[in-house]
Tab-separated table of C-alpha atoms in Angstrom:
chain	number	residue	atom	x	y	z
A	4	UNK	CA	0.000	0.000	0.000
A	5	UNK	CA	1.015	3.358	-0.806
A	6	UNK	CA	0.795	5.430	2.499
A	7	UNK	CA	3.142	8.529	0.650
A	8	UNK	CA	3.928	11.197	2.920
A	9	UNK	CA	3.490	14.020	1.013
A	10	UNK	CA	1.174	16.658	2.232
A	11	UNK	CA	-2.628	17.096	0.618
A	12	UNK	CA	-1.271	20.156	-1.049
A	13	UNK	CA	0.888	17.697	-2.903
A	14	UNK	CA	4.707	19.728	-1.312
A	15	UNK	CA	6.874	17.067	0.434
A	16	UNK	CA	7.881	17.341	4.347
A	17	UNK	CA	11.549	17.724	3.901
A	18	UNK	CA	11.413	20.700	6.868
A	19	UNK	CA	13.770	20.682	9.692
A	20	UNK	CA	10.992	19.652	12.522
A	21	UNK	CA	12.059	16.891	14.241
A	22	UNK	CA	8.438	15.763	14.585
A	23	UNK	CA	7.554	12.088	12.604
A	24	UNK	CA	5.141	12.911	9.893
A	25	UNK	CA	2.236	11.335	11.741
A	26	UNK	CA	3.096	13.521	15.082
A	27	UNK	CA	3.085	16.619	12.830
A	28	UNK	CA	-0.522	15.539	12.229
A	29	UNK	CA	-1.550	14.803	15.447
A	30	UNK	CA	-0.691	18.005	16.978
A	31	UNK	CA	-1.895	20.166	13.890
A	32	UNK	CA	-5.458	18.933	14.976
A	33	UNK	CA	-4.727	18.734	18.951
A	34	UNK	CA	-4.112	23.137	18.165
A	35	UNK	CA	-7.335	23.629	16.163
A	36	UNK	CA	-10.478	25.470	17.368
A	37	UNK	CA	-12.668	22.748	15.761
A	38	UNK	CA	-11.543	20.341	18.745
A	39	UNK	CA	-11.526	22.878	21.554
A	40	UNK	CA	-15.208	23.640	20.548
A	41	UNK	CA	-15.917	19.691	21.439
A	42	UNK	CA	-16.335	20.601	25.251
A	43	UNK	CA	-19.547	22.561	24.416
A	44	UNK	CA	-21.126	19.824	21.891
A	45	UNK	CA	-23.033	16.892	22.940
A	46	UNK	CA	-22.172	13.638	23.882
A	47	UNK	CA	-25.335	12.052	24.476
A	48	UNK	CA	-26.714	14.403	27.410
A	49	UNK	CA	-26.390	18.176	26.688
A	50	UNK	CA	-23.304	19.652	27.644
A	51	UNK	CA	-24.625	21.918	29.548
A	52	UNK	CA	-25.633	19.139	31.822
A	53	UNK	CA	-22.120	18.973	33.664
A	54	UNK	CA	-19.303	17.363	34.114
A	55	UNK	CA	-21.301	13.915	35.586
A	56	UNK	CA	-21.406	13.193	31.466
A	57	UNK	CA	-19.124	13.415	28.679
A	58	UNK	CA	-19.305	15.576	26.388
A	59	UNK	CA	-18.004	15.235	23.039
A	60	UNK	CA	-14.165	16.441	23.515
A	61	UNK	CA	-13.741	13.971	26.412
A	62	UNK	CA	-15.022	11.149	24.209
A	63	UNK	CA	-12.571	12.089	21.844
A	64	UNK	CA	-9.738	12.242	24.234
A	65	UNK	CA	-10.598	8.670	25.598
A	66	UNK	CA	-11.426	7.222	22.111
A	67	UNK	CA	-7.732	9.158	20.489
A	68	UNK	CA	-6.245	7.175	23.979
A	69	UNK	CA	-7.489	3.432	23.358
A	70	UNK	CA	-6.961	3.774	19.334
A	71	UNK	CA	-3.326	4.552	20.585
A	72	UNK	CA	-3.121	1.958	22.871
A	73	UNK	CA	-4.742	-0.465	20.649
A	74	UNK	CA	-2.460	0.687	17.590
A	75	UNK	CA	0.639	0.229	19.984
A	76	UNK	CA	-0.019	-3.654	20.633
A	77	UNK	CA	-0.974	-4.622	17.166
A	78	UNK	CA	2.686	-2.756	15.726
A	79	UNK	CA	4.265	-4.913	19.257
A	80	UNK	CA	2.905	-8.077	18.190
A	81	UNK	CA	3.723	-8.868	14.417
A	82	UNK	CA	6.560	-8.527	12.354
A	83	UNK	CA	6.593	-4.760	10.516
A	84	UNK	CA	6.530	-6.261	7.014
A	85	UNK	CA	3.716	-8.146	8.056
A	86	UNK	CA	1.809	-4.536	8.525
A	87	UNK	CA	3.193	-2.776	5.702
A	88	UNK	CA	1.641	-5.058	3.701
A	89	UNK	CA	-1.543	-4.209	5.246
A	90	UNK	CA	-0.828	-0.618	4.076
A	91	UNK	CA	1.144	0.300	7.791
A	92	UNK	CA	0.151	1.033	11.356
A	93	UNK	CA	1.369	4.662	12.924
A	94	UNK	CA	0.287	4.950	16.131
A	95	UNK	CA	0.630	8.550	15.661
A	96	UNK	CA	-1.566	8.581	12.908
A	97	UNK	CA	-4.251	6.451	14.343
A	98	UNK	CA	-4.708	9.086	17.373
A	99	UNK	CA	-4.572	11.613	15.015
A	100	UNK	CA	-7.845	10.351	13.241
A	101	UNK	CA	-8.994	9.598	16.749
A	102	UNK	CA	-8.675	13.525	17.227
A	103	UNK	CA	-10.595	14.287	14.353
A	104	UNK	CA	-13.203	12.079	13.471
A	105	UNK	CA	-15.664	13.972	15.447
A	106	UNK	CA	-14.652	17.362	14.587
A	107	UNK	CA	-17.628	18.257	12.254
A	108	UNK	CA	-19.979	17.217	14.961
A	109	UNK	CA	-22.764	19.564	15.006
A	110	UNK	CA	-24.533	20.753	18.501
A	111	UNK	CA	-26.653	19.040	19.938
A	112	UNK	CA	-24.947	15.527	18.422
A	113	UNK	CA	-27.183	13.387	15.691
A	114	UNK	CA	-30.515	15.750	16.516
A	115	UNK	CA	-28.419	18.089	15.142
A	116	UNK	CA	-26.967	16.135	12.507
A	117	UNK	CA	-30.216	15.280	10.807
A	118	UNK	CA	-31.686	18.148	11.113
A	119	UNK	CA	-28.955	20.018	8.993
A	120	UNK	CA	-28.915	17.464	6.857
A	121	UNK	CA	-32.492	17.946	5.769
A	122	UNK	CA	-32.130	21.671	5.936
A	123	UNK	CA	-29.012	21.562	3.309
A	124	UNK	CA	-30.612	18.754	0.989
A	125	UNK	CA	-34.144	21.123	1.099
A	126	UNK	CA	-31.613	23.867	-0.183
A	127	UNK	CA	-30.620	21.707	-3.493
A	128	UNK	CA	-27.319	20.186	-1.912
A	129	UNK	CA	-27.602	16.686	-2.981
A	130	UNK	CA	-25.425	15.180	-0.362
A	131	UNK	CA	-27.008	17.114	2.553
A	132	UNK	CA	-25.127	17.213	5.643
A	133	UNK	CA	-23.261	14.476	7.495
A	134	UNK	CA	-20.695	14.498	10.404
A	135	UNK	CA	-18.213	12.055	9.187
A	136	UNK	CA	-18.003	14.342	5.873
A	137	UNK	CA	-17.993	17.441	7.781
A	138	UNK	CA	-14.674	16.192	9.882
A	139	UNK	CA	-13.270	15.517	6.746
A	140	UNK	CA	-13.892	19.143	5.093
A	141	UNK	CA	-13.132	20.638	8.197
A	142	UNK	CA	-9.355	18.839	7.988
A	143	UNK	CA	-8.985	19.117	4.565
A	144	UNK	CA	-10.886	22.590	3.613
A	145	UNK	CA	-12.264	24.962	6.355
A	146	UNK	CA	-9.132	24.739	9.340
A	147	UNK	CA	-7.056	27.435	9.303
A	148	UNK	CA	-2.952	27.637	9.119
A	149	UNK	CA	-2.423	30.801	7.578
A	150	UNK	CA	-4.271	33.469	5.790
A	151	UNK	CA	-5.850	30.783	3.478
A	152	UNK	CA	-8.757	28.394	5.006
A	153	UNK	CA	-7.419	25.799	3.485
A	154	UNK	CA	-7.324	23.116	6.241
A	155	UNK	CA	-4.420	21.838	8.139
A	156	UNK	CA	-2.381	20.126	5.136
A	157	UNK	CA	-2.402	16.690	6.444
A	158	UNK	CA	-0.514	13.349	4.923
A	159	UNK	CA	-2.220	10.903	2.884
A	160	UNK	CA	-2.235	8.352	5.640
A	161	UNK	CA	-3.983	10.927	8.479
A	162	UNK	CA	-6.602	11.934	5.910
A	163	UNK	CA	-7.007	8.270	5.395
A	164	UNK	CA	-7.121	6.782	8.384
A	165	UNK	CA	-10.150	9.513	9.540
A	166	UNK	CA	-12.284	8.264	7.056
A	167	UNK	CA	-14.580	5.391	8.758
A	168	UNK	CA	-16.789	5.286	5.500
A	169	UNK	CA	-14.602	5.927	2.967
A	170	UNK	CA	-17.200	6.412	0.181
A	171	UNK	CA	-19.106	9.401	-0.895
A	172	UNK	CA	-22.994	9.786	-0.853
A	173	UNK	CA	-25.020	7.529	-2.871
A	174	UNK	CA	-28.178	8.184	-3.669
A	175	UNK	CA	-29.683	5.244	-1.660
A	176	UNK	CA	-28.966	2.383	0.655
A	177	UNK	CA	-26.559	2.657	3.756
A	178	UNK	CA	-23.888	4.199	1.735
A	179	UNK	CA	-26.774	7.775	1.743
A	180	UNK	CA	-26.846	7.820	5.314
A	181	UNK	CA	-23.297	7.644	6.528
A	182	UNK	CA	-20.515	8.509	4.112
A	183	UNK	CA	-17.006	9.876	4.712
A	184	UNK	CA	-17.175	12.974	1.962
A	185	UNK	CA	-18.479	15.724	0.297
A	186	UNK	CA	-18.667	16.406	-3.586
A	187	UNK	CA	-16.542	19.901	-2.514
A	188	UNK	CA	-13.597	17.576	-0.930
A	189	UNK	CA	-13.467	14.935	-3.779
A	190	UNK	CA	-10.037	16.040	-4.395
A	191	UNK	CA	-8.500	15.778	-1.244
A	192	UNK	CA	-10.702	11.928	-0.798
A	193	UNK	CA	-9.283	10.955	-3.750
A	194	UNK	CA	-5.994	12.082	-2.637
A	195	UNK	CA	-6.922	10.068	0.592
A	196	UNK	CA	-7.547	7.079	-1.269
A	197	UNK	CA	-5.091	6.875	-4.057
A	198	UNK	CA	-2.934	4.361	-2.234
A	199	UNK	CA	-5.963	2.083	-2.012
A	200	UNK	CA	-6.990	-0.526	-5.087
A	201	UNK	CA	-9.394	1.798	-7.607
A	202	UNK	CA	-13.049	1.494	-6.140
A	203	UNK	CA	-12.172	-0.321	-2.527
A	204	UNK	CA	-14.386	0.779	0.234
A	205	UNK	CA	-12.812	-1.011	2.527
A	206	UNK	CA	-11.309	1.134	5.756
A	207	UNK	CA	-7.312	1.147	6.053
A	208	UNK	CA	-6.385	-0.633	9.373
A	209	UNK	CA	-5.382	2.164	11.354
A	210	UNK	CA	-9.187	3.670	10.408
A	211	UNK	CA	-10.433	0.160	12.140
A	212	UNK	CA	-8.380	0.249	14.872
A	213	UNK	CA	-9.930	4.001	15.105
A	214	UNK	CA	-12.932	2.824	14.515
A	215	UNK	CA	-13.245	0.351	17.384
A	216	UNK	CA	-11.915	2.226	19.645
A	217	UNK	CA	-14.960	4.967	19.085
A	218	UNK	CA	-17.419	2.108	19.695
A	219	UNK	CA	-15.779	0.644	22.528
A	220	UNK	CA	-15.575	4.697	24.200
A	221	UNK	CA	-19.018	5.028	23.423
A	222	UNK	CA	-20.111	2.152	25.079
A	223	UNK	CA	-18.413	1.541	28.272
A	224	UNK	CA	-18.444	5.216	29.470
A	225	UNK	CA	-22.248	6.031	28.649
A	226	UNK	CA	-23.443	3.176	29.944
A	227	UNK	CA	-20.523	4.359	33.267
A	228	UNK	CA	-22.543	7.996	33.018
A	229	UNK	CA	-25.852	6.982	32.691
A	230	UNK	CA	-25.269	4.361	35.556
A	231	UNK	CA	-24.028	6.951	37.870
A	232	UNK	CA	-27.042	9.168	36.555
A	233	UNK	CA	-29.737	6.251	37.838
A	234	UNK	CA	-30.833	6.183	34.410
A	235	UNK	CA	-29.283	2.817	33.079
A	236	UNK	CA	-30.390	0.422	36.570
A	237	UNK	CA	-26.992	-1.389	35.615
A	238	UNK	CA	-27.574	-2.710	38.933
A	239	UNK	CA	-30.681	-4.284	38.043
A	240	UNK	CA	-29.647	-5.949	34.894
A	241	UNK	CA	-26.772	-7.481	36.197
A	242	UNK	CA	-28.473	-9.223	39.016
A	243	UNK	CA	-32.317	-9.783	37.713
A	244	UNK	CA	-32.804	-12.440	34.896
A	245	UNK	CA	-36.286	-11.019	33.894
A	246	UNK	CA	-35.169	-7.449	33.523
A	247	UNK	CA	-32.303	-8.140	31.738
A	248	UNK	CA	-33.871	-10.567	29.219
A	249	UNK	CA	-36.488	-7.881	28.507
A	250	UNK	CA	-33.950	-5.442	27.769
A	251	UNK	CA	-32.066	-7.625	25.694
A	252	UNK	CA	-35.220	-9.147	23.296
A	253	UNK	CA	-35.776	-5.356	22.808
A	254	UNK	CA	-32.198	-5.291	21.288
A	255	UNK	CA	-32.547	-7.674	19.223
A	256	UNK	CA	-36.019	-6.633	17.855
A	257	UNK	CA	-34.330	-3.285	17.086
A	258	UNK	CA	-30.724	-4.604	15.576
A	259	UNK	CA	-32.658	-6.883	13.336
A	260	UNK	CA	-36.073	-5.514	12.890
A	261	UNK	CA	-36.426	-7.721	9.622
A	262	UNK	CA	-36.585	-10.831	10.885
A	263	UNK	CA	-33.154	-11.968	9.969
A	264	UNK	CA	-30.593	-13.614	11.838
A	265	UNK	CA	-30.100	-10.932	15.347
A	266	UNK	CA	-26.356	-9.927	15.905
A	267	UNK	CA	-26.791	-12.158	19.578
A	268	UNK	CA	-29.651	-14.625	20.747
A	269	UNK	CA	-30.566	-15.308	23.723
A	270	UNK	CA	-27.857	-17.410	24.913
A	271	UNK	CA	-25.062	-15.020	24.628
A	272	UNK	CA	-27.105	-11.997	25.668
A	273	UNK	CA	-27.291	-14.080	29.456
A	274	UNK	CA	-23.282	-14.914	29.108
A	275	UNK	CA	-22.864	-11.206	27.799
A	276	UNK	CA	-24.785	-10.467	31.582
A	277	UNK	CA	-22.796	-13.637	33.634
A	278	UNK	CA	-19.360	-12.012	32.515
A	279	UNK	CA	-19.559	-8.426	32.138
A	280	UNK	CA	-22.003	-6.954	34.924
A	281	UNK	CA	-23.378	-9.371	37.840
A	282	UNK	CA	-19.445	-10.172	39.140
A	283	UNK	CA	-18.849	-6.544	39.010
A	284	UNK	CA	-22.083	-4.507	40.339
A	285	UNK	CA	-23.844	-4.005	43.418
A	286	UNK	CA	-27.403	-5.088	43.716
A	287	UNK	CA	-27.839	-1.493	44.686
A	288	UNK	CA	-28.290	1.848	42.634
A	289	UNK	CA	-25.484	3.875	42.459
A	290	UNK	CA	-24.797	6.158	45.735
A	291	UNK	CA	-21.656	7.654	45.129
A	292	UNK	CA	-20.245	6.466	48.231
A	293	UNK	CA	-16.506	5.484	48.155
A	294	UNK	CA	-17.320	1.606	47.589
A	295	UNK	CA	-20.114	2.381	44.761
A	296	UNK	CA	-17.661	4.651	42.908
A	297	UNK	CA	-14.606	2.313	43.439
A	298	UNK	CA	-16.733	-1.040	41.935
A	299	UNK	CA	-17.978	1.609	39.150
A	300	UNK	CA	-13.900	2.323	38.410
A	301	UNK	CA	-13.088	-1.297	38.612
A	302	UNK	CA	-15.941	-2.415	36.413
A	303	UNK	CA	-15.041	0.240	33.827
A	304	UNK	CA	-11.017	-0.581	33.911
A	305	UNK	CA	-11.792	-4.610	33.260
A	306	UNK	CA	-14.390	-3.571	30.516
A	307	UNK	CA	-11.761	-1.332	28.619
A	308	UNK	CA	-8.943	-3.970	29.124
A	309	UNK	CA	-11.254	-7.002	28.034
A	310	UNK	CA	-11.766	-4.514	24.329
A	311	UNK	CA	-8.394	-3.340	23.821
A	312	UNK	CA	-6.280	-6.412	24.560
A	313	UNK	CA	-4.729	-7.934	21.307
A	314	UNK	CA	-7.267	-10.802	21.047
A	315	UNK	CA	-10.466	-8.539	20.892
A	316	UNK	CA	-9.352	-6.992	17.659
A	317	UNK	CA	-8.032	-9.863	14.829
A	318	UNK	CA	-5.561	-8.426	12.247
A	319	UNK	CA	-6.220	-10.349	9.392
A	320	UNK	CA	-2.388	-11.610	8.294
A	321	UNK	CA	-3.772	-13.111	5.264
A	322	UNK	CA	-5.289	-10.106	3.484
A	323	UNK	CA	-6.376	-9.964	0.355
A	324	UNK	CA	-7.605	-6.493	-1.233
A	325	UNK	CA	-11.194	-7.440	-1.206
A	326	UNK	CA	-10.955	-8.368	2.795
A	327	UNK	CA	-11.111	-6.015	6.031
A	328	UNK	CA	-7.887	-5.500	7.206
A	329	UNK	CA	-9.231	-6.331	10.606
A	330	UNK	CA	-12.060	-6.020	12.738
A	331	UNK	CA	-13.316	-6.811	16.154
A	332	UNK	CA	-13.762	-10.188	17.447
A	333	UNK	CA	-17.401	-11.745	16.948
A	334	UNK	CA	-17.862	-11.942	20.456
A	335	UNK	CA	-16.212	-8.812	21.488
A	336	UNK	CA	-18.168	-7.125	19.282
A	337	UNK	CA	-21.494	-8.523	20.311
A	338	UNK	CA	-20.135	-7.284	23.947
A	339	UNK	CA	-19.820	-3.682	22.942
A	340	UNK	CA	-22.666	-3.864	20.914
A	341	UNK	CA	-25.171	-4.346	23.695
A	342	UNK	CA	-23.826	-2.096	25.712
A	343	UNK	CA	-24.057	0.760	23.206
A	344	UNK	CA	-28.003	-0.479	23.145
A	345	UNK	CA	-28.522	-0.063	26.733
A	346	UNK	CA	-27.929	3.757	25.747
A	347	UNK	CA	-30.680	3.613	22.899
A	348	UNK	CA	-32.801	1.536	25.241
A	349	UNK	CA	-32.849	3.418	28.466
A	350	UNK	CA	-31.745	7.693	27.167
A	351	UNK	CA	-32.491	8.565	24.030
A	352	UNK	CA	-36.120	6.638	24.023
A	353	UNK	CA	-37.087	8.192	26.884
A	354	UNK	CA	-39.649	10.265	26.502
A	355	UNK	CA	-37.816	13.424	28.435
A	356	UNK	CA	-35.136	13.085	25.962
A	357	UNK	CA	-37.375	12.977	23.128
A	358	UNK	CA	-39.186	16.070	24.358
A	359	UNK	CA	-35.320	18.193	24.440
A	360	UNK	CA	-34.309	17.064	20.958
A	361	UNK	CA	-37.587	18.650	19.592
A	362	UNK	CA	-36.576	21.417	20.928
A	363	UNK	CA	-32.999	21.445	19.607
A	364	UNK	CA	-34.329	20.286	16.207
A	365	UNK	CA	-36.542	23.588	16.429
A	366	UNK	CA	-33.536	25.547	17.060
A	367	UNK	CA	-31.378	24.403	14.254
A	368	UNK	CA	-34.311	24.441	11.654
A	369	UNK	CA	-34.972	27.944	12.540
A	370	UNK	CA	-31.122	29.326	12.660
A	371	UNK	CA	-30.832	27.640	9.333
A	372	UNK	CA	-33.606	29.145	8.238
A	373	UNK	CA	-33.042	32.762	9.112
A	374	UNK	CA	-29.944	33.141	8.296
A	375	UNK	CA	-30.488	31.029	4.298
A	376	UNK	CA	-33.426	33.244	3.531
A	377	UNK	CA	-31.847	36.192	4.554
A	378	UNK	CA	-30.478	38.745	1.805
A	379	UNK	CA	-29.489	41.702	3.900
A	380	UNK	CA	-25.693	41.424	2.325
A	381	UNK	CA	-27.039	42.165	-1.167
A	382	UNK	CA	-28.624	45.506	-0.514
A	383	UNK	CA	-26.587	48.457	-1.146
A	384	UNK	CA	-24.561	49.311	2.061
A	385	UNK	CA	-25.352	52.839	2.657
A	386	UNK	CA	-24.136	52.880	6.424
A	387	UNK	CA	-27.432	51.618	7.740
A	388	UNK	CA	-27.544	48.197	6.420
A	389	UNK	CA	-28.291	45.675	9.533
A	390	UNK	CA	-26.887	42.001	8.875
A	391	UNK	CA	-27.506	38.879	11.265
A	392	UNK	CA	-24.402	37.102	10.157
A	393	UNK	CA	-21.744	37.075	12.171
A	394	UNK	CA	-18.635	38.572	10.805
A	395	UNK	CA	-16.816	35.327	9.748
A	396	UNK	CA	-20.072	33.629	8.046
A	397	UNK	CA	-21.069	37.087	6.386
A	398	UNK	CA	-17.312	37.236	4.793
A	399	UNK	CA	-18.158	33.410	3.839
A	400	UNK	CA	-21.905	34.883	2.270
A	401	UNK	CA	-19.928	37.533	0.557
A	402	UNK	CA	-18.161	35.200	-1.424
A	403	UNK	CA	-20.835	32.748	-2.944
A	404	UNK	CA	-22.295	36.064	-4.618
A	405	UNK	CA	-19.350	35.621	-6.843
A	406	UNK	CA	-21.261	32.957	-8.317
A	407	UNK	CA	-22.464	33.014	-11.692
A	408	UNK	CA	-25.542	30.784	-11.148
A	409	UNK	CA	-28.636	31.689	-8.608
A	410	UNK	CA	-29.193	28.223	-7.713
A	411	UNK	CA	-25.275	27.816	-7.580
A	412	UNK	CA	-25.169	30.760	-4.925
A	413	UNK	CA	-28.002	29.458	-3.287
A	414	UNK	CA	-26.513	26.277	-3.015
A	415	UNK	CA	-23.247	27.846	-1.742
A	416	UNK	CA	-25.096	29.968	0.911
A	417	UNK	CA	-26.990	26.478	2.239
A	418	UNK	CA	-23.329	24.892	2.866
A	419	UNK	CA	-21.513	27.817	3.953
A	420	UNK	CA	-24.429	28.393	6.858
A	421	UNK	CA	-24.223	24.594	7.794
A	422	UNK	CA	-20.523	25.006	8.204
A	423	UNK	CA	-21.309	27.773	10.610
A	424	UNK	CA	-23.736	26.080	12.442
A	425	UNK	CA	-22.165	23.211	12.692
A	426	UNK	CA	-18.697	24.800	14.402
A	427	UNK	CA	-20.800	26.720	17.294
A	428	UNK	CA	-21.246	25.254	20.537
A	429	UNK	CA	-24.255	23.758	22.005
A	430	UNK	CA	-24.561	27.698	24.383
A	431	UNK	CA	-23.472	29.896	20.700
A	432	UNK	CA	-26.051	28.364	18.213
A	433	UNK	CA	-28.868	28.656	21.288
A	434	UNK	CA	-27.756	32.090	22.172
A	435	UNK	CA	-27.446	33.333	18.399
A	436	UNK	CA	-31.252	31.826	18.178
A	437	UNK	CA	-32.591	33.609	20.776
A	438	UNK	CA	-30.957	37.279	19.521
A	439	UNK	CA	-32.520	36.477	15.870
A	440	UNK	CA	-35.963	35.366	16.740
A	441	UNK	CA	-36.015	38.416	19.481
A	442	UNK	CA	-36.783	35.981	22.286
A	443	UNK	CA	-33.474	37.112	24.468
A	444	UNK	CA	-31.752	39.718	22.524
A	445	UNK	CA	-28.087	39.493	25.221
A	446	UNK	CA	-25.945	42.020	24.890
A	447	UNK	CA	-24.672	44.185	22.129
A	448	UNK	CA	-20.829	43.673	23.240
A	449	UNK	CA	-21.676	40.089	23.056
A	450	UNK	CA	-20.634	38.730	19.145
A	451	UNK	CA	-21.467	35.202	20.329
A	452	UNK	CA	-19.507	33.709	17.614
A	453	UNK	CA	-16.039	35.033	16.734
């Protein structure tokens, strides 16, 4: 496989830095806004909500961790030409697409996601919005470096390795609901993909070992959070039969709601329960006393070592172009995958979640909304022209009237706004609603976004 470390803008990286390619990639996102702005984006509770939950940057921090860790046995346990073959392992570049694959996550997390999606396909854009392709412009396109947005420059084998779906949308079937890029970025995906054989969709391995270690992040510390919360009765599950089988037929009715063969039965969900929660729980809720918060550690700590060990991810040796690279273990992955259910099951079907995310859908339909249809920037500016962009988005809006086309503009002006949206905070986009609609009009010293 050709990994090629020359930068997207297609200049070599024969500087003086005595960084390794991969660690100049790494820290190039660790410095960016785009990540900072994680610790105001949701998680799965608001991130307003405090620091009981994570919020999106410390999911990234803990997912970048384990795809390090992860990255660091498989290069310790087989021979290097073994993994070159498989196109390479860096553990450097592995955290660095752990740093970024969650970069163009909008507020409020997939509320907010489909809801700009929508929006942007209403506005003509055929492939909508999407977070995976949104990290991937925001690396490649909108992060700044110097006076030119013209992301952060990054090596074949970074942009690579971030790309969990590495297709672009299609107009139906699994491959138009999650996809890795937009039609604006097919240069720098192709550039991405050029080591890979013409028309794979296959993931490199360090994008599965990324990969894996997002689900295994997601699903040991929200089920931790939501524990400690008294939302998920971990406690009951691990230590009532009845309860737990209930919750688990429900998973398999919604993993498999065809009728075809469920990703467990019945007999592994109860082993899934004998291994991984009755030895390790109380019979009690959560209390935060000293004990309840020292079994919680413990339980986590054996959880993340059982997923990140080298047997619960297989490197296939043998590969072949048309094969994964690797890939979970079947029964490691069933693990994980029930506990990222208990999440579904018990928060976001509960009806008090359901009734915020209308809300937050409301919000992002409307911001969209206003600021699309507005046209303020193309009357004459006579020195009392009032505009409701802020100043970086109405430089953005400036430039799509360069356009020769109205629907191209218009087009232009639906992206350029989901861009903005989608780099605010959870507390900007809500407070930049509430100043345009005239429900809480804040402060005139107060840009909200800068």
């Amino acid at each position: 496989m050709d990994r090629d470390d020359r930068l997207y803008s297609g200049s070599t990286t024969s500087y003086t830095s005595q960084r390794l390619h991969g660690q100049r990639d790494r820290d190039r996102i660790l410095y960016t806004s785009a990540l900072r702005r994680l610790a105001g984006v949701t998680q799965v509770a608001a991130a307003a909500e405090g620091h009981t939950y994570h919020n999106r940057l410390t999911h990234t921090l803990e997912v970048a961790q384990l795809a390090r860790r992860i990255a660091e046995r498989i290069r310790n346990s087989h021979p290097a030409e073994t993994l070159d073959g498989l196109g390479g392992i860096d553990p450097d570049v592995v955290e660095a697409a752990a740093l970024a694959h969650d970069l163009g996550h909008p507020p409020f997390g997939h509320v907010g996601e489909s809801e700009l999606d929508k929006a942007v396909k209403d506005a003509g854009v055929a492939s909508g919005f999407e977070g995976n392709a949104q990290s991937f412009r925001i690396v490649s396109s909108l992060a700044m470096r110097t006076v030119e947005p013209s992301g952060l420059d990054l090596t074949r084998a970074s942009l690579n390795a971030i790309l969990k779906y590495p297709w672009q949308r299609a107009a139906d079937g699994d491959e138009s609901r999650k996809f890795g890029a937009y039609e604006t970025e097919t240069d720098a995906f192709e550039f991405a993909r050029a080591g890979e054989p013409k028309g794979s969709k296959l993931k490199s391995l360090e994008a599965e070992v990324m990969d894996w270690a997002d689900d295994v992040a997601y699903a040991v510390h929200d089920a931790y959070d939501f524990y400690r919360a008294g939302i998920i009765p971990l406690n009951v599950l691990a230590h009532s039969s009845a309860e737990w089988l209930k919750f688990t037929n429900s998973a398999r009715a919604f993993s498999n709601p065809t009728g075809g063969v469920p990703s467990f039965d019945e007999a592994a969900a109860v082993e899934v329960r004998a291994s991984l929660l009755e030895p390790f729980l109380p019979e009690d809720p959560f209390d935060s006393t000293v004990e309840h918060r020292g079994q919680l550690r413990a339980w986590s700590s054996v959880l993340i070592t059982r997923f990140v060990r080298s047997d619960a991810f297989d490197v296939n040796l043998n590969y072949e172009p048309a094969q994964r690279r690797a890939q979970p273990d079947p029964n490691r992955k069933r693990e994980v995958d029930l506990l990222k259910e208990l999440t579904r099951y018990f928060v976001i079907t509960n009806p008090a979640t359901q009734g915020v995310q209308f809300g937050q859908r409301r919000i992002i339909r409307e911001l969209f909304n206003l600021l699309v249809d507005d046209n303020s920037l193309e009357e004459p500016d006579d020195g009392t022209r009032t505009s409701p962009y802020p100043s970086g988005l109405a430089e953005a809006v400036e430039q799509t009237r360069q356009l020769d086309s109205i629907h191209d503009r218009a087009r232009a002006k639906a992206r350029v706004v989901a861009d903005a949206i989608s780099q605010m905070t959870e507390q900007q986009v809500t407070s930049l609603h509430r100043r345009l609609t005239g429900s809480q009009l804040g402060s005139m010293f107060d840009p909200i976004v800068r």
